[in-house]
């Protein structure tokens, strides 16, 4: 019996852990999983709603860490999670993505001799000013099993000296959730509730500190929204970090004057999937949304200078537009004029990544070598 601690902390973690937990639960005689929520995100709209939408059980352990500087949040997570590890003594911990909870819990585990599996390993933006890039590099460097979602991830890990035996290409577990819940999502009335029609609006999300924590940068992005919303109305579920910054920088009044820009609170997972799949275009700086739009075939403009998800640009519908106002507006109008980028779905984004991950754990007693396990799987 393998005991696994599954860690969630922030919004993009829930839809990655849900399919893994559900798949582990299919083998109760082999696995004893337990769910730990660090509490990095805690608002109902950033956390609770995802438990309902994804059918996640109440966490076995809630650490209640909350917000803080990087040091405070990471350190408090480490202090709290170490106690959990000492009490429960799992064989493995499973961490996903690149948030502060990911590195904090991985670091705890490795120091206690508990094995770490990192899901969504190997992604690199090569931008070390991005806090997530540091979390990715460090987590990967101390993980025992590295589950990658795209082949570039394997190449990045090998280039950093991580041995092939630890690396396992399994595909994209976030897309498992998308495929599972997209049908249910179509039953929500998210579009009616906001008052928009299919393919007649753009969907916006924004929360990267580099975009929203600096008044001039945030104002510049709002300039682009001001110009685009005159042509295509924009639905903007606002991340709490971004709302706080818009208030602090006294930008709210200006935003309120844009009649084609609809600010709403962060929306639940099913509603968001519905808004995403029915949009004409998405403008975002999110990581996961670059992937979801590729699967939906919706053109995505990523308001960043780099991406850790190049496959969405090379194969999918994503365009890296950077932060130049003219470029962003031109690309958005290009899509509005019917010239949205088309793409394909990357390898392994088929809704079965969690199945492949759990097969690796099932075979661990037979072989600790990830490559052999993948080969055996066929
Ligand atoms: C975090 C992740 C980021 C991820 C994002 C997903 C890190 C370093 N960053 O960024 O990689 O893309 O989550 O959404 O881990 N807040 C609330 N309520 C909440 C949560 C946050 O009001 O439930 C506000 C607080 O003012 C907080 C701020 O948002 O200080 C930022 O939260 P934090 O978790 O530190 O970082 P995110 O920007 O959410
Ligand atoms: N999402 C959501 N509601 C929102 C915004 C995003 O359900 O209002 C979902 C989205 O579908 C995706 C995930 O949250 O599955 C992406 O999380 P986020 O953009 O916060 O983080 P990132 O991927 O940038 O780390």
mmCIF file of N, CA, C and O and ligand atoms in Angstrom, residues 10-12 40-43 46 67-68 70 73 98-101 131-132 135 207-209 239-241 244, ligand 1:
data_model
loop_
_atom_site.group_PDB
_atom_site.id
_atom_site.type_symbol
_atom_site.label_atom_id
_atom_site.label_comp_id
_atom_site.label_asym_id
_atom_site.label_seq_id
_atom_site.Cartn_x
_atom_site.Cartn_y
_atom_site.Cartn_z
ATOM 1 N N UNK A 10 -3.180 26.723 -4.573
ATOM 2 C CA UNK A 10 -3.713 27.877 -5.296
ATOM 3 C C UNK A 10 -4.619 27.419 -6.444
ATOM 4 O O UNK A 10 -4.601 26.252 -6.830
ATOM 5 N N UNK A 11 -5.378 28.385 -6.979
ATOM 6 C CA UNK A 11 -6.398 28.058 -7.993
ATOM 7 C C UNK A 11 -5.951 27.072 -9.063
ATOM 8 O O UNK A 11 -6.673 26.100 -9.329
ATOM 9 N N UNK A 12 -4.793 27.264 -9.714
ATOM 10 C CA UNK A 12 -4.471 26.338 -10.806
ATOM 11 C C UNK A 12 -4.076 24.935 -10.345
ATOM 12 O O UNK A 12 -3.803 24.066 -11.184
ATOM 13 N N UNK A 40 -3.010 28.593 0.481
ATOM 14 C CA UNK A 40 -2.420 29.765 -0.197
ATOM 15 C C UNK A 40 -3.529 30.631 -0.785
ATOM 16 O O UNK A 40 -3.507 31.847 -0.662
ATOM 17 N N UNK A 41 -4.483 29.995 -1.467
ATOM 18 C CA UNK A 41 -5.706 30.684 -1.882
ATOM 19 C C UNK A 41 -6.823 30.215 -0.958
ATOM 20 O O UNK A 41 -6.890 29.037 -0.608
ATOM 21 N N UNK A 42 -7.685 31.137 -0.578
ATOM 22 C CA UNK A 42 -8.640 30.844 0.499
ATOM 23 C C UNK A 42 -10.027 31.423 0.238
ATOM 24 O O UNK A 42 -11.000 30.959 0.782
ATOM 25 N N UNK A 43 -10.146 32.466 -0.608
ATOM 26 C CA UNK A 43 -11.483 33.001 -0.902
ATOM 27 C C UNK A 43 -12.331 31.893 -1.522
ATOM 28 O O UNK A 43 -11.801 31.070 -2.281
ATOM 29 N N UNK A 46 -11.739 31.644 -5.126
ATOM 30 C CA UNK A 46 -10.412 31.206 -5.568
ATOM 31 C C UNK A 46 -10.117 29.772 -5.125
ATOM 32 O O UNK A 46 -9.116 29.193 -5.528
ATOM 33 N N UNK A 67 -2.145 34.565 2.618
ATOM 34 C CA UNK A 67 -1.281 35.456 1.823
ATOM 35 C C UNK A 67 -0.093 35.950 2.632
ATOM 36 O O UNK A 67 -0.104 35.923 3.863
ATOM 37 N N UNK A 68 0.909 36.437 1.907
ATOM 38 C CA UNK A 68 2.092 37.013 2.551
ATOM 39 C C UNK A 68 3.161 37.225 1.506
ATOM 40 O O UNK A 68 2.963 36.876 0.338
ATOM 41 N N UNK A 70 6.683 36.403 -0.419
ATOM 42 C CA UNK A 70 7.159 35.074 -0.835
ATOM 43 C C UNK A 70 7.784 34.331 0.338
ATOM 44 O O UNK A 70 7.520 33.150 0.558
ATOM 45 N N UNK A 73 5.054 33.364 3.012
ATOM 46 C CA UNK A 73 4.145 32.315 2.534
ATOM 47 C C UNK A 73 4.871 30.965 2.408
ATOM 48 O O UNK A 73 4.362 29.926 2.832
ATOM 49 N N UNK A 98 3.634 25.244 -10.217
ATOM 50 C CA UNK A 98 4.799 26.093 -9.929
ATOM 51 C C UNK A 98 4.525 27.172 -8.889
ATOM 52 O O UNK A 98 5.189 28.208 -8.876
ATOM 53 N N UNK A 99 3.539 26.963 -8.030
ATOM 54 C CA UNK A 99 3.222 28.020 -7.054
ATOM 55 C C UNK A 99 4.101 27.857 -5.804
ATOM 56 O O UNK A 99 4.823 26.870 -5.663
ATOM 57 N N UNK A 100 4.001 28.812 -4.902
ATOM 58 C CA UNK A 100 4.844 28.741 -3.701
ATOM 59 C C UNK A 100 4.573 27.483 -2.887
ATOM 60 O O UNK A 100 5.497 26.909 -2.282
ATOM 61 N N UNK A 101 3.327 27.030 -2.858
ATOM 62 C CA UNK A 101 3.011 25.797 -2.123
ATOM 63 C C UNK A 101 3.770 24.603 -2.696
ATOM 64 O O UNK A 101 4.139 23.672 -1.971
ATOM 65 N N UNK A 131 8.533 34.627 -10.426
ATOM 66 C CA UNK A 131 8.696 33.776 -9.228
ATOM 67 C C UNK A 131 8.442 32.301 -9.527
ATOM 68 O O UNK A 131 9.114 31.428 -8.966
ATOM 69 N N UNK A 132 7.525 32.036 -10.442
ATOM 70 C CA UNK A 132 7.196 30.637 -10.759
ATOM 71 C C UNK A 132 8.371 29.916 -11.397
ATOM 72 O O UNK A 132 8.505 28.697 -11.258
ATOM 73 N N UNK A 135 10.447 28.576 -8.732
ATOM 74 C CA UNK A 135 9.755 27.422 -8.124
ATOM 75 C C UNK A 135 9.879 26.179 -9.006
ATOM 76 O O UNK A 135 10.073 25.065 -8.512
ATOM 77 N N UNK A 207 -3.022 38.477 -13.985
ATOM 78 C CA UNK A 207 -2.623 38.457 -12.571
ATOM 79 C C UNK A 207 -1.123 38.370 -12.349
ATOM 80 O O UNK A 207 -0.671 38.342 -11.210
ATOM 81 N N UNK A 208 -0.334 38.318 -13.412
ATOM 82 C CA UNK A 208 1.121 38.216 -13.195
ATOM 83 C C UNK A 208 1.622 39.497 -12.533
ATOM 84 O O UNK A 208 1.310 40.609 -13.001
ATOM 85 N N UNK A 209 2.418 39.357 -11.450
ATOM 86 C CA UNK A 209 2.948 40.553 -10.789
ATOM 87 C C UNK A 209 3.627 41.515 -11.772
ATOM 88 O O UNK A 209 3.478 42.728 -11.665
ATOM 89 N N UNK A 239 -8.860 38.766 -10.895
ATOM 90 C CA UNK A 239 -8.101 38.101 -9.831
ATOM 91 C C UNK A 239 -7.979 39.074 -8.646
ATOM 92 O O UNK A 239 -7.816 40.286 -8.848
ATOM 93 N N UNK A 240 -8.012 38.577 -7.407
ATOM 94 C CA UNK A 240 -7.949 39.503 -6.261
ATOM 95 C C UNK A 240 -6.692 40.368 -6.224
ATOM 96 O O UNK A 240 -6.740 41.524 -5.803
ATOM 97 N N UNK A 241 -5.566 39.818 -6.683
ATOM 98 C CA UNK A 241 -4.339 40.641 -6.726
ATOM 99 C C UNK A 241 -4.576 41.844 -7.637
ATOM 100 O O UNK A 241 -4.206 42.982 -7.308
ATOM 101 N N UNK A 244 -7.013 44.469 -6.290
ATOM 102 C CA UNK A 244 -6.343 45.273 -5.254
ATOM 103 C C UNK A 244 -5.453 46.343 -5.904
ATOM 104 O O UNK A 244 -5.455 47.507 -5.498
HETATM 105 C C1 LIG B 1 -0.396 32.646 -7.263
HETATM 106 C C2 LIG B 1 0.831 31.968 -7.831
HETATM 107 C C3 LIG B 1 0.819 32.089 -9.344
HETATM 108 C C4 LIG B 1 -0.473 31.580 -9.918
HETATM 109 C C5 LIG B 1 -1.638 32.257 -9.250
HETATM 110 C C6 LIG B 1 -2.916 31.631 -9.732
HETATM 111 C C7 LIG B 1 2.919 32.022 -6.510
HETATM 112 C C8 LIG B 1 4.235 32.660 -6.371
HETATM 113 N N1 LIG B 1 2.070 32.614 -7.359
HETATM 114 O O1 LIG B 1 -0.301 34.024 -7.566
HETATM 115 O O2 LIG B 1 1.887 31.317 -9.886
HETATM 116 O O3 LIG B 1 -0.488 31.832 -11.294
HETATM 117 O O4 LIG B 1 -1.549 32.093 -7.840
HETATM 118 O O5 LIG B 1 -4.044 32.388 -9.505
HETATM 119 O O6 LIG B 1 2.662 31.026 -5.897
HETATM 120 N N2 LIG B 1 -5.679 36.963 -2.562
HETATM 121 C C9 LIG B 1 -6.958 37.082 -2.080
HETATM 122 N N3 LIG B 1 -7.663 35.926 -1.887
HETATM 123 C C10 LIG B 1 -7.170 34.696 -2.140
HETATM 124 C C11 LIG B 1 -5.873 34.606 -2.637
HETATM 125 C C12 LIG B 1 -5.125 35.758 -2.852
HETATM 126 O O7 LIG B 1 -7.461 38.174 -1.830
HETATM 127 O O8 LIG B 1 -7.887 33.694 -1.950
HETATM 128 C C13 LIG B 1 -4.921 38.226 -2.827
HETATM 129 C C14 LIG B 1 -4.094 38.698 -1.633
HETATM 130 O O9 LIG B 1 -4.098 40.098 -1.644
HETATM 131 C C15 LIG B 1 -2.705 38.183 -1.983
HETATM 132 C C16 LIG B 1 -2.693 38.300 -3.512
HETATM 133 O O10 LIG B 1 -4.016 37.998 -3.909
HETATM 134 O O11 LIG B 1 -1.688 38.921 -1.385
HETATM 135 C C17 LIG B 1 -1.723 37.362 -4.183
HETATM 136 O O12 LIG B 1 -1.924 36.007 -3.789
HETATM 137 P P1 LIG B 1 -0.700 34.957 -3.892
HETATM 138 O O13 LIG B 1 -1.191 33.588 -3.608
HETATM 139 O O14 LIG B 1 0.459 35.434 -3.096
HETATM 140 O O15 LIG B 1 -0.250 35.068 -5.384
HETATM 141 P P2 LIG B 1 -1.097 35.079 -6.712
HETATM 142 O O16 LIG B 1 -0.892 36.383 -7.398
HETATM 143 O O17 LIG B 1 -2.489 34.636 -6.430
#
